[in-house]
Coordinates of C-alpha atoms in Angstrom, one line a residue:
M1 CA 52.0 -6.4 -26.2
A2 CA 52.4 -5.7 -22.4
Q3 CA 55.0 -7.8 -20.7
V4 CA 53.4 -10.7 -18.8
P5 CA 54.9 -13.1 -16.2
Q6 CA 56.1 -16.4 -17.7
T7 CA 56.2 -18.2 -14.3
F8 CA 54.2 -18.0 -11.1
S9 CA 57.4 -16.6 -9.4
D10 CA 55.8 -13.7 -7.7
A11 CA 52.6 -12.5 -6.1
L12 CA 51.8 -10.1 -9.0
A13 CA 51.0 -13.1 -11.2
V14 CA 48.4 -14.3 -8.7
R15 CA 47.0 -10.8 -8.5
T16 CA 46.8 -10.6 -12.3
W17 CA 45.1 -13.9 -12.6
C18 CA 42.5 -13.1 -10.0
G19 CA 41.7 -9.8 -11.7
L20 CA 41.4 -11.3 -15.2
A21 CA 39.3 -14.2 -13.9
L22 CA 36.9 -11.8 -12.2
R23 CA 36.5 -9.8 -15.4
A24 CA 36.0 -13.0 -17.4
L25 CA 33.3 -14.2 -15.1
G26 CA 31.7 -10.8 -15.1
R27 CA 31.4 -11.0 -18.9
A28 CA 30.1 -14.5 -18.8
R29 CA 27.9 -14.3 -15.7
E30 CA 24.6 -13.9 -17.4
E31 CA 25.3 -16.6 -20.0
I32 CA 26.4 -19.0 -17.2
D33 CA 23.3 -18.2 -15.1
A34 CA 21.1 -18.9 -18.2
I35 CA 22.5 -22.4 -18.8
N36 CA 22.4 -23.4 -15.1
V37 CA 20.2 -26.5 -15.0
Y38 CA 22.3 -28.8 -12.7
P39 CA 22.4 -29.7 -9.8
V40 CA 19.6 -27.3 -9.3
A41 CA 18.2 -25.1 -12.0
D42 CA 18.1 -21.9 -10.0
G43 CA 19.9 -19.7 -12.5
D44 CA 22.7 -18.4 -10.2
T45 CA 25.9 -20.4 -11.0
G46 CA 27.5 -17.5 -12.9
T47 CA 26.7 -15.1 -10.1
N48 CA 28.0 -17.5 -7.4
L49 CA 31.2 -18.1 -9.3
Y50 CA 31.7 -14.3 -9.7
L51 CA 31.1 -13.6 -6.0
T52 CA 33.6 -16.4 -5.1
V53 CA 36.3 -15.1 -7.3
E54 CA 35.5 -11.5 -6.2
S55 CA 36.2 -12.5 -2.6
A56 CA 39.4 -14.2 -3.6
A57 CA 40.6 -11.1 -5.6
T58 CA 39.7 -8.8 -2.7
A59 CA 41.7 -10.9 -0.3
V60 CA 44.8 -10.7 -2.6
E61 CA 44.4 -6.9 -3.0
A62 CA 44.2 -6.6 0.8
V63 CA 47.6 -8.4 1.1
F64 CA 49.1 -6.0 -1.4
A65 CA 47.6 -3.0 0.4
G66 CA 49.1 -4.3 3.6
Y67 CA 52.6 -3.8 2.2
G68 CA 51.9 -0.2 1.2
T69 CA 53.8 1.9 -1.3
G70 CA 57.6 1.5 -1.5
S71 CA 57.8 -1.5 0.9
G72 CA 58.0 -4.3 -1.6
E73 CA 55.3 -6.8 -2.4
P74 CA 54.0 -9.9 -0.7
S75 CA 55.5 -13.3 -1.4
L76 CA 53.9 -15.9 -3.6
A77 CA 52.9 -17.9 -0.5
D78 CA 51.2 -14.8 0.9
A79 CA 49.3 -14.2 -2.2
V80 CA 48.1 -17.7 -3.0
R81 CA 47.0 -18.3 0.6
A82 CA 45.1 -15.1 0.6
M83 CA 43.5 -16.1 -2.7
A84 CA 42.5 -19.5 -1.3
H85 CA 41.2 -18.1 2.0
G86 CA 39.2 -15.3 0.3
A87 CA 37.6 -17.9 -2.0
L88 CA 36.8 -20.1 1.0
I89 CA 35.1 -17.5 3.1
G90 CA 33.3 -16.0 0.1
A91 CA 32.2 -19.2 -1.7
R92 CA 28.6 -19.2 -2.9
G93 CA 26.5 -22.1 -4.1
N94 CA 27.6 -25.6 -5.2
S95 CA 30.0 -24.5 -8.0
G96 CA 31.5 -21.6 -6.0
T97 CA 32.3 -24.0 -3.1
I98 CA 34.0 -26.4 -5.5
L99 CA 35.9 -23.6 -7.1
A100 CA 37.1 -22.5 -3.7
Q101 CA 38.5 -26.0 -3.1
L102 CA 40.2 -26.0 -6.6
L103 CA 42.0 -22.8 -5.6
R104 CA 42.9 -24.2 -2.3
G105 CA 44.4 -27.3 -3.9
M106 CA 46.5 -25.1 -6.2
A107 CA 47.6 -22.9 -3.2
Q108 CA 48.8 -26.0 -1.3
V109 CA 51.4 -26.6 -4.1
L110 CA 52.2 -23.0 -5.1
A111 CA 53.0 -22.2 -1.4
D112 CA 54.7 -25.1 0.3
D113 CA 52.6 -26.4 3.2
S114 CA 55.5 -26.0 5.6
G115 CA 55.5 -22.3 4.9
R116 CA 58.5 -22.2 2.5
Q117 CA 57.8 -20.2 -0.7
T118 CA 58.4 -21.9 -4.0
P119 CA 61.0 -19.4 -5.4
H120 CA 60.6 -20.0 -9.2
L121 CA 57.8 -22.3 -10.2
D122 CA 58.0 -23.6 -13.7
G123 CA 55.6 -25.6 -15.9
S124 CA 56.1 -28.8 -13.9
G125 CA 55.0 -27.0 -10.7
L126 CA 51.9 -25.7 -12.4
R127 CA 51.1 -29.2 -13.5
L128 CA 51.3 -30.4 -10.0
A129 CA 49.1 -27.6 -8.8
L130 CA 46.4 -28.3 -11.3
R131 CA 46.4 -32.0 -10.4
R132 CA 46.2 -31.3 -6.7
A133 CA 43.3 -28.9 -7.4
A134 CA 41.3 -31.5 -9.4
D135 CA 41.9 -34.3 -6.9
S136 CA 41.1 -32.3 -3.8
A137 CA 37.9 -30.9 -5.3
R138 CA 36.7 -34.4 -6.2
Q139 CA 37.4 -35.5 -2.6
A140 CA 35.4 -32.6 -1.2
V141 CA 32.2 -33.7 -2.9
A142 CA 30.3 -36.5 -1.1
H143 CA 29.0 -38.2 -4.3
P144 CA 30.9 -37.0 -7.4
V145 CA 29.0 -37.0 -10.7
E146 CA 30.6 -37.0 -14.2
G147 CA 29.6 -34.3 -16.7
T148 CA 30.1 -31.5 -14.0
V149 CA 32.8 -29.1 -13.1
L150 CA 34.7 -32.0 -11.5
T151 CA 35.0 -33.7 -14.9
V152 CA 36.2 -30.5 -16.5
A153 CA 38.8 -29.9 -13.7
S154 CA 40.1 -33.5 -14.0
A155 CA 40.4 -33.1 -17.8
A156 CA 42.3 -29.9 -17.4
A157 CA 44.8 -31.6 -15.0
D158 CA 45.2 -34.6 -17.4
A159 CA 45.9 -32.3 -20.3
A160 CA 48.4 -30.3 -18.3
E161 CA 50.3 -33.4 -17.3
E162 CA 50.9 -34.2 -21.0
A163 CA 52.1 -30.6 -21.8
E164 CA 55.7 -29.6 -22.0
G165 CA 57.2 -26.1 -21.7
D166 CA 56.7 -23.1 -19.4
C167 CA 53.7 -22.1 -17.4
G168 CA 52.0 -20.5 -20.4
A169 CA 52.2 -23.8 -22.4
V170 CA 50.8 -25.8 -19.4
A171 CA 48.0 -23.3 -18.8
R172 CA 47.0 -23.3 -22.4
A173 CA 47.0 -27.2 -22.5
A174 CA 44.8 -27.2 -19.3
Y175 CA 42.4 -24.7 -20.9
E176 CA 42.1 -26.7 -24.1
G177 CA 41.6 -29.9 -22.2
A178 CA 38.9 -28.3 -20.1
R179 CA 37.2 -26.8 -23.1
T180 CA 37.1 -30.2 -24.8
A181 CA 35.7 -31.8 -21.7
L182 CA 33.1 -29.1 -21.3
A183 CA 31.7 -29.7 -24.8
A184 CA 31.3 -33.4 -23.9
T185 CA 29.3 -32.8 -20.7
P186 CA 25.8 -33.1 -22.4
G187 CA 26.8 -36.7 -23.3
Q188 CA 27.4 -37.4 -19.6
L189 CA 24.3 -35.8 -18.1
A190 CA 20.9 -36.3 -19.6
V191 CA 19.6 -33.1 -18.1
L192 CA 22.2 -31.1 -20.0
A193 CA 21.4 -32.8 -23.3
R194 CA 17.7 -32.2 -22.9
A195 CA 18.3 -28.5 -22.2
G196 CA 20.9 -28.2 -25.0
V197 CA 23.5 -26.7 -22.8
V198 CA 26.9 -27.6 -21.3
D199 CA 27.6 -27.7 -17.6
A200 CA 27.4 -24.2 -16.1
G201 CA 30.0 -24.8 -13.4
G202 CA 32.4 -26.3 -16.0
R203 CA 31.8 -23.3 -18.2
G204 CA 32.8 -21.0 -15.4
L205 CA 36.0 -23.0 -14.7
V206 CA 36.9 -22.7 -18.4
A207 CA 36.6 -19.0 -18.0
V208 CA 38.9 -19.0 -15.0
L209 CA 41.5 -21.2 -16.9
G210 CA 41.3 -18.8 -19.9
A211 CA 42.2 -16.0 -17.5
L212 CA 45.2 -18.1 -16.4
V213 CA 46.4 -18.4 -20.0
E214 CA 46.0 -14.7 -20.4
A215 CA 47.9 -14.0 -17.2
F216 CA 50.9 -16.0 -18.5
T217 CA 50.8 -15.2 -22.2
G218 CA 48.9 -11.9 -22.6
E219 CA 46.7 -13.6 -25.1
T220 CA 42.9 -14.0 -24.7
P221 CA 41.6 -17.4 -25.6
G222 CA 38.7 -17.7 -28.0
A223 CA 35.0 -17.6 -26.9
V224 CA 33.6 -20.7 -25.2
P225 CA 30.1 -21.7 -26.3
G226 CA 27.4 -22.3 -23.7
R227 CA 25.8 -24.9 -25.9
P228 CA 27.3 -27.9 -27.6
A229 CA 27.7 -28.1 -31.4
P230 CA 24.8 -30.0 -33.1
T231 CA 25.8 -33.7 -33.1
G232 CA 22.6 -35.5 -32.4
P233 CA 18.8 -35.1 -32.3
P234 CA 17.5 -31.6 -33.1
D235 CA 16.3 -31.0 -29.6
A236 CA 19.9 -31.3 -28.3
A237 CA 21.4 -29.1 -31.0
A238 CA 23.1 -25.8 -30.3
G239 CA 20.8 -22.9 -30.2
T240 CA 17.6 -24.9 -30.1
V241 CA 16.9 -24.0 -26.5
S242 CA 17.3 -20.4 -25.5
G243 CA 18.9 -19.6 -22.2
A244 CA 15.6 -18.2 -20.9
H245 CA 13.9 -21.5 -21.5
A246 CA 16.7 -23.9 -20.7
R247 CA 15.2 -24.8 -17.3
E248 CA 11.8 -25.4 -19.0
A249 CA 13.3 -28.0 -21.2
A250 CA 14.8 -29.9 -18.3
P251 CA 12.0 -31.8 -16.4
D252 CA 14.6 -33.5 -14.2
A253 CA 16.6 -30.4 -13.6
G254 CA 16.1 -31.0 -10.0
L255 CA 18.7 -33.8 -10.0
C256 CA 21.2 -33.1 -7.2
A257 CA 24.9 -33.7 -7.0
D258 CA 24.4 -37.3 -6.0
G259 CA 22.0 -38.1 -8.8
A260 CA 18.8 -37.9 -6.8
E261 CA 15.6 -37.6 -8.7
A262 CA 13.5 -34.5 -9.1
G263 CA 11.5 -33.3 -6.1
G264 CA 14.7 -32.9 -4.1
P265 CA 15.3 -30.9 -0.8
A266 CA 13.7 -27.6 -0.3
F267 CA 16.6 -25.7 1.2
E268 CA 20.2 -24.8 0.4
V269 CA 22.3 -24.4 3.6
I270 CA 25.8 -22.8 3.5
Y271 CA 28.0 -21.8 6.4
L272 CA 31.6 -21.3 7.5
L273 CA 32.7 -23.7 10.3
E274 CA 35.5 -23.6 12.7
A275 CA 36.1 -27.3 13.6
D276 CA 38.8 -29.9 13.7
D277 CA 39.2 -32.7 11.1
A278 CA 37.6 -35.4 13.2
A279 CA 34.5 -33.3 13.9
V280 CA 34.2 -32.5 10.2
A281 CA 34.4 -36.2 9.3
R282 CA 31.5 -36.9 11.6
L283 CA 29.6 -33.8 10.1
R284 CA 30.0 -35.1 6.6
A285 CA 28.4 -38.4 7.5
R286 CA 25.5 -36.7 9.3
L287 CA 24.8 -34.2 6.5
D288 CA 25.1 -36.9 3.9
A289 CA 22.2 -38.7 5.6
L290 CA 20.2 -35.5 5.8
G291 CA 20.3 -34.4 2.1
D292 CA 22.4 -34.2 -1.0
S293 CA 24.7 -31.8 -3.0
L294 CA 27.0 -32.1 0.0
V295 CA 30.3 -30.3 -0.5
V296 CA 32.7 -29.6 2.4
V297 CA 35.9 -27.7 1.6
G298 CA 38.7 -26.1 3.5
G299 CA 41.1 -27.3 6.2
D300 CA 43.4 -26.1 9.0
G301 CA 40.4 -25.5 11.2
L302 CA 38.2 -23.5 8.8
W303 CA 35.7 -25.1 6.5
N304 CA 32.9 -24.1 4.1
V305 CA 29.9 -26.4 4.2
H306 CA 27.3 -26.6 1.5
V307 CA 24.3 -29.0 1.4
H308 CA 20.7 -29.2 0.1
V309 CA 18.3 -30.5 2.8
D310 CA 14.6 -30.4 3.8
D311 CA 15.4 -29.7 7.4
A312 CA 17.6 -26.6 7.4
G313 CA 17.6 -26.5 11.2
A314 CA 19.1 -29.9 11.5
A315 CA 21.9 -29.0 9.1
V316 CA 22.8 -26.0 11.2
E317 CA 22.5 -28.0 14.4
A318 CA 24.9 -30.5 13.0
G319 CA 27.4 -27.7 12.4
V320 CA 26.9 -26.5 16.0
E321 CA 27.7 -30.0 17.3
A322 CA 30.9 -30.1 15.1
G323 CA 32.2 -26.7 16.0
R324 CA 31.3 -23.0 15.5
P325 CA 29.2 -22.3 12.4
Y326 CA 28.8 -18.7 11.3
R327 CA 27.9 -16.7 8.2
I328 CA 25.0 -19.0 7.9
R329 CA 22.9 -18.7 4.6
I330 CA 19.7 -20.6 4.1
T331 CA 17.9 -20.3 0.7
H332 CA 14.4 -21.7 0.2
F333 CA 14.0 -23.0 -3.3
G334 CA 10.3 -22.3 -3.1
L335 CA 7.0 -23.8 -4.1
G336 CA 6.8 -24.9 -7.7
D337 CA 10.5 -24.3 -7.9
V338 CA 13.5 -25.6 -9.7
H339 CA 13.5 -29.0 -8.0
T340 CA 10.1 -29.9 -9.5
G341 CA 10.7 -28.4 -12.8
G342 CA 7.8 -26.0 -12.2
E343 CA 7.9 -22.5 -13.6
R344 CA 7.4 -19.5 -11.3
P345 CA 5.0 -16.9 -12.6
P346 CA 6.9 -13.7 -13.5
R347 CA 6.8 -11.1 -10.7
E348 CA 5.8 -7.6 -11.5
R349 CA 8.6 -5.1 -10.9
A350 CA 8.0 -2.5 -8.2
Q351 CA 8.5 1.1 -9.2
R352 CA 10.9 1.9 -6.4
A353 CA 12.8 0.1 -3.6
V354 CA 15.5 0.9 -1.0
V355 CA 18.5 -1.4 -0.6
A356 CA 20.5 -0.9 2.6
V357 CA 23.6 -2.4 4.2
V358 CA 23.0 -3.0 7.9
P359 CA 25.5 -4.0 10.6
G360 CA 23.3 -6.3 12.8
E361 CA 20.3 -8.6 12.8
G362 CA 18.3 -6.2 14.9
L363 CA 18.7 -3.3 12.4
A364 CA 18.1 -5.7 9.5
G365 CA 14.6 -6.5 11.0
L366 CA 13.9 -2.7 11.5
Y367 CA 14.9 -1.9 7.9
T368 CA 12.9 -4.8 6.5
E369 CA 9.8 -3.7 8.4
A370 CA 10.2 -0.3 6.8
G371 CA 10.2 -2.0 3.4
A372 CA 13.9 -2.0 2.6
T373 CA 15.9 -4.9 1.1
T374 CA 18.9 -5.5 3.4
V375 CA 22.4 -6.8 3.1
L376 CA 23.9 -7.9 6.5
A377 CA 27.4 -6.7 7.2
R378 CA 28.8 -8.7 10.0
P379 CA 31.8 -7.4 12.0
G380 CA 34.9 -7.7 10.0
E381 CA 33.0 -9.0 7.0
P382 CA 32.0 -6.1 4.7
P383 CA 29.8 -7.1 1.7
A384 CA 31.4 -7.3 -1.7
S385 CA 30.0 -5.3 -4.6
G386 CA 28.5 -8.5 -6.1
E387 CA 26.4 -9.0 -3.0
L388 CA 25.0 -5.5 -3.3
V389 CA 24.2 -6.1 -7.0
Q390 CA 22.4 -9.2 -6.0
A391 CA 20.4 -7.3 -3.4
V392 CA 19.4 -4.7 -6.0
R393 CA 18.2 -7.5 -8.3
R394 CA 16.4 -9.1 -5.4
A395 CA 14.5 -5.8 -4.8
H396 CA 13.0 -6.3 -8.2
A397 CA 12.3 -2.6 -8.9
R398 CA 12.8 -0.1 -11.7
E399 CA 14.3 2.5 -9.4
V400 CA 16.5 1.7 -6.4
V401 CA 17.9 3.9 -3.6
L402 CA 21.1 2.4 -2.3
L403 CA 22.2 3.1 1.3
P404 CA 25.7 1.8 2.1
N405 CA 25.6 3.0 5.7
D406 CA 29.4 2.9 6.0
A407 CA 32.1 5.3 4.7
E408 CA 34.3 2.4 3.9
L409 CA 31.8 1.0 1.5
R410 CA 31.4 4.0 -0.7
H411 CA 33.6 2.6 -3.5
T412 CA 32.0 -0.9 -3.2
A413 CA 28.5 0.7 -3.4
A414 CA 29.4 2.9 -6.3
A415 CA 30.7 -0.2 -8.3
A416 CA 27.5 -2.0 -7.5
A417 CA 25.3 0.9 -8.6
E418 CA 27.2 1.2 -11.9
Q419 CA 26.7 -2.5 -12.5
A420 CA 23.0 -2.3 -11.8
R421 CA 22.6 0.6 -14.1
T422 CA 24.1 -1.4 -17.0
E423 CA 21.2 -3.8 -16.4
G424 CA 18.6 -1.1 -16.9
I425 CA 17.9 -0.3 -13.2
R426 CA 17.9 3.4 -12.2
V427 CA 20.0 3.6 -9.1
A428 CA 20.7 6.5 -6.8
L429 CA 23.5 6.1 -4.2
I430 CA 23.1 8.1 -1.1
P431 CA 26.5 8.2 0.7
T432 CA 25.2 7.4 4.2
R433 CA 28.1 6.7 6.6
S434 CA 26.3 5.1 9.4
A435 CA 23.1 3.0 9.9
V436 CA 21.6 5.9 11.9
Q437 CA 21.9 8.1 8.9
G438 CA 20.2 5.4 6.9
I439 CA 17.3 5.3 9.4
A440 CA 16.8 9.0 9.0
A441 CA 16.8 8.7 5.2
L442 CA 14.4 5.8 5.3
A443 CA 12.0 7.8 7.6
V444 CA 11.4 10.4 4.9
H445 CA 11.3 7.9 2.0
E446 CA 8.0 8.3 0.0
P447 CA 7.7 6.0 -3.0
E448 CA 4.9 8.1 -4.4
R449 CA 7.2 11.1 -4.9
R450 CA 9.2 11.7 -8.1
F451 CA 12.4 9.7 -7.9
D452 CA 14.7 12.7 -7.9
E453 CA 12.6 14.5 -5.2
D454 CA 12.6 11.4 -3.0
V455 CA 16.4 11.0 -3.3
V456 CA 16.9 14.7 -2.5
Q457 CA 14.8 14.5 0.6
M458 CA 16.5 11.2 1.8
T459 CA 19.9 12.7 1.2
S460 CA 19.0 15.8 3.1
A461 CA 17.7 13.8 6.1
A462 CA 20.8 11.7 6.1
G463 CA 23.2 14.7 5.9
A464 CA 21.4 16.4 8.7
T465 CA 22.0 13.5 11.0
R466 CA 25.2 13.5 13.0
Y467 CA 26.4 10.1 13.9
A468 CA 28.6 8.5 16.6
E469 CA 29.6 5.1 17.8
V470 CA 31.1 3.6 21.0
V471 CA 33.5 0.8 20.6
V472 CA 36.3 -0.9 22.5
A473 CA 39.9 -0.4 21.3
E474 CA 41.6 -3.7 20.2
R475 CA 45.1 -2.4 20.4
Q476 CA 47.2 0.6 21.4
S477 CA 47.0 3.3 18.9
W478 CA 47.3 7.0 18.2
T479 CA 44.0 8.7 17.7
T480 CA 42.7 12.3 17.3
A481 CA 41.9 12.3 21.0
G482 CA 45.3 11.0 22.1
I483 CA 46.9 7.5 22.7
C484 CA 44.5 4.7 23.5
Q485 CA 45.3 1.4 25.0
A486 CA 43.8 -2.0 24.3
G487 CA 40.5 -2.3 26.2
D488 CA 39.9 1.5 26.3
V489 CA 36.4 2.7 25.4
L490 CA 36.4 5.0 22.4
G491 CA 33.7 7.4 21.4
L492 CA 33.8 8.3 17.7
I493 CA 31.9 11.3 16.4
D494 CA 31.5 11.6 12.6
G495 CA 34.2 9.0 12.2
D496 CA 36.9 10.5 14.4
V497 CA 37.8 9.5 17.9
A498 CA 36.6 12.3 20.2
V499 CA 36.5 10.6 23.6
I500 CA 38.7 7.9 25.3
G501 CA 37.5 6.5 28.6
P502 CA 37.5 3.5 30.9
D503 CA 33.7 3.1 31.1
V504 CA 31.1 2.5 28.4
I505 CA 28.2 4.4 30.0
A506 CA 30.4 7.4 31.0
T507 CA 32.0 7.6 27.5
A508 CA 28.6 7.3 25.8
A509 CA 27.2 10.1 28.0
T510 CA 30.2 12.4 27.1
V511 CA 29.8 11.7 23.4
L512 CA 26.0 12.4 23.5
D513 CA 26.6 15.7 25.4
R514 CA 29.1 16.9 22.8
M515 CA 26.7 16.0 20.0
L516 CA 23.8 17.8 21.6
Q517 CA 25.8 21.0 22.3
A518 CA 25.2 21.8 18.6
G519 CA 21.4 21.3 19.1
G520 CA 19.1 18.5 18.1
E521 CA 15.5 17.3 18.2
L522 CA 15.8 13.6 18.1
V523 CA 18.3 11.1 19.5
T524 CA 18.5 7.6 18.0
L525 CA 20.3 4.9 20.1
V526 CA 21.1 1.5 18.5
V527 CA 22.3 -0.8 21.3
G528 CA 24.5 -3.8 20.5
D529 CA 24.3 -7.2 22.2
E530 CA 27.6 -6.6 24.1
A531 CA 26.7 -3.2 25.5
P532 CA 25.8 -2.8 29.2
K533 CA 22.1 -3.5 29.7
T534 CA 21.6 -0.2 31.5
V535 CA 23.3 2.1 28.9
A536 CA 20.1 2.9 27.0
G537 CA 18.1 3.7 30.1
H538 CA 20.9 5.9 31.5
L539 CA 21.2 7.9 28.3
E540 CA 17.4 8.3 27.9
S541 CA 17.2 9.7 31.4
R542 CA 20.1 12.1 30.7
V543 CA 18.4 13.4 27.6
R544 CA 15.0 13.7 29.4
E545 CA 16.5 15.6 32.4
S546 CA 19.1 17.8 30.6
Y547 CA 17.7 18.5 27.1
L548 CA 14.1 19.6 27.1
A549 CA 12.1 19.0 23.8
V550 CA 14.6 16.4 22.6
D551 CA 13.1 13.0 22.0
T552 CA 14.9 9.6 22.2
V553 CA 14.2 6.4 20.4
V554 CA 16.0 3.1 21.1
Y555 CA 16.5 0.1 18.8
R556 CA 18.3 -3.2 19.5
G557 CA 21.0 -3.8 16.9
G558 CA 22.1 -7.3 17.8
R559 CA 25.6 -8.3 16.9
Q560 CA 26.5 -5.1 15.2
G561 CA 30.2 -4.7 16.0
A562 CA 29.9 -1.3 17.9
L563 CA 28.6 -1.4 21.4
L564 CA 26.4 1.6 20.6
L565 CA 25.4 3.8 17.6
I566 CA 24.1 7.3 18.2
G567 CA 22.3 9.6 15.8
V568 CA 21.3 13.2 16.5
E569 CA 18.9 15.0 14.1

């Protein structure tokens, strides 16, 4: 058996736990989605938990990468704070948001709040961490309901407090306590009993705690059933309701986190919020009056807000009044949806679809008009592989062409494509490195062609498009064009810095000239919100006056990170 850490004395234990938890949720995702009937039967709890932990694991990996080879490893405090922060910014859905607060509660104990690392945490320290996690998660929910993930978390903490021994023994006690509580959830929520399932969020937490046991002991806990053992009427017995029909069997599956009856709010609103504690307290009261399933997690100026409402605009406006909301996600549950217990008619799969990552709202609109399913990548917030897999599923097609539109996303996109293939979807990944290459590929896309022929043509068009971007340097740095200072304007051609200048328009003109020296027939300009208003007109005039027979097309990219994207075909 491989040697495993017996205490949470180093960052490697956190890294191991995150990786094991992600794999455990990956294996259980479909099962958890299938038993998701509360607080809203939208069949996405497993996916949301997976995406939340994926974000946490990615943040921990980034901390390790920051130390590099041969320069040691991060401290325990570094790792657990990264884990908690990653979960906070990546939290999805009701259960994901609660899980983020559970991880944050543990981090507050595992890394001393004053900044001092706990050098060698033993079983007693882990007991404290699990208790803080359960208590802080319960406090984050406006109206806690028993029979949910909150109940399972409290049971895990209770069992841990009774355990003696090292971290492995405490983790195993917490896991067994959570597993016992999970089996009892149908007796606490009628909607679960009618569907013949246990709580989906609690099931996910048991998987995460099982990974904690494995991280400390190297032993994988036994399987956890998604349905309770038969103890009562036949319609509540294990196996009497299939996962595919669990939501049909739950006419009040629209119960929300505060116990509201079916026919609940139409929208789920989630956003990150920068605000102080006093403003968040006022926000809680306002959102509580607007809807239900209210969960607000976080602290130290950064919060994740989740609520179900009928007036999504009012929920966002409340966030604006409290501070600065961003990464706003609004999901409409739809007509005849999970709130009313209605069943959506099955939608016919399309033969082929295109899924593309885009850097701004403007390009998202352009790609959508062209028929693509888009994933928005905001500056500094690249999408995780789980988000790309979700987009592929959302496209609802037998064949999917995936355009990452960023060289840094090639591994993420490859992982997403592989996952989608295991689900029976034929996926072709075209390694586009810029959104302008994606535009070129999309322009020649013909769904009526054979799949392989279409992919070849799209790949060829993308490869024939040279790309550039104009950005502002954030710090002094060595580049392929020399040393740049913070505030300098950089022109990158095919990913390398080619021009350093003081002026956006002049730098962009130099970049365009260099690109057109090799020829070209079409120039594509994607202008960001922060670019000078005259830059597009200046470059269009330059092309018209200096390069005969070269056409120019201009798009507005919105908040896309780069001031300007340039493509030359």
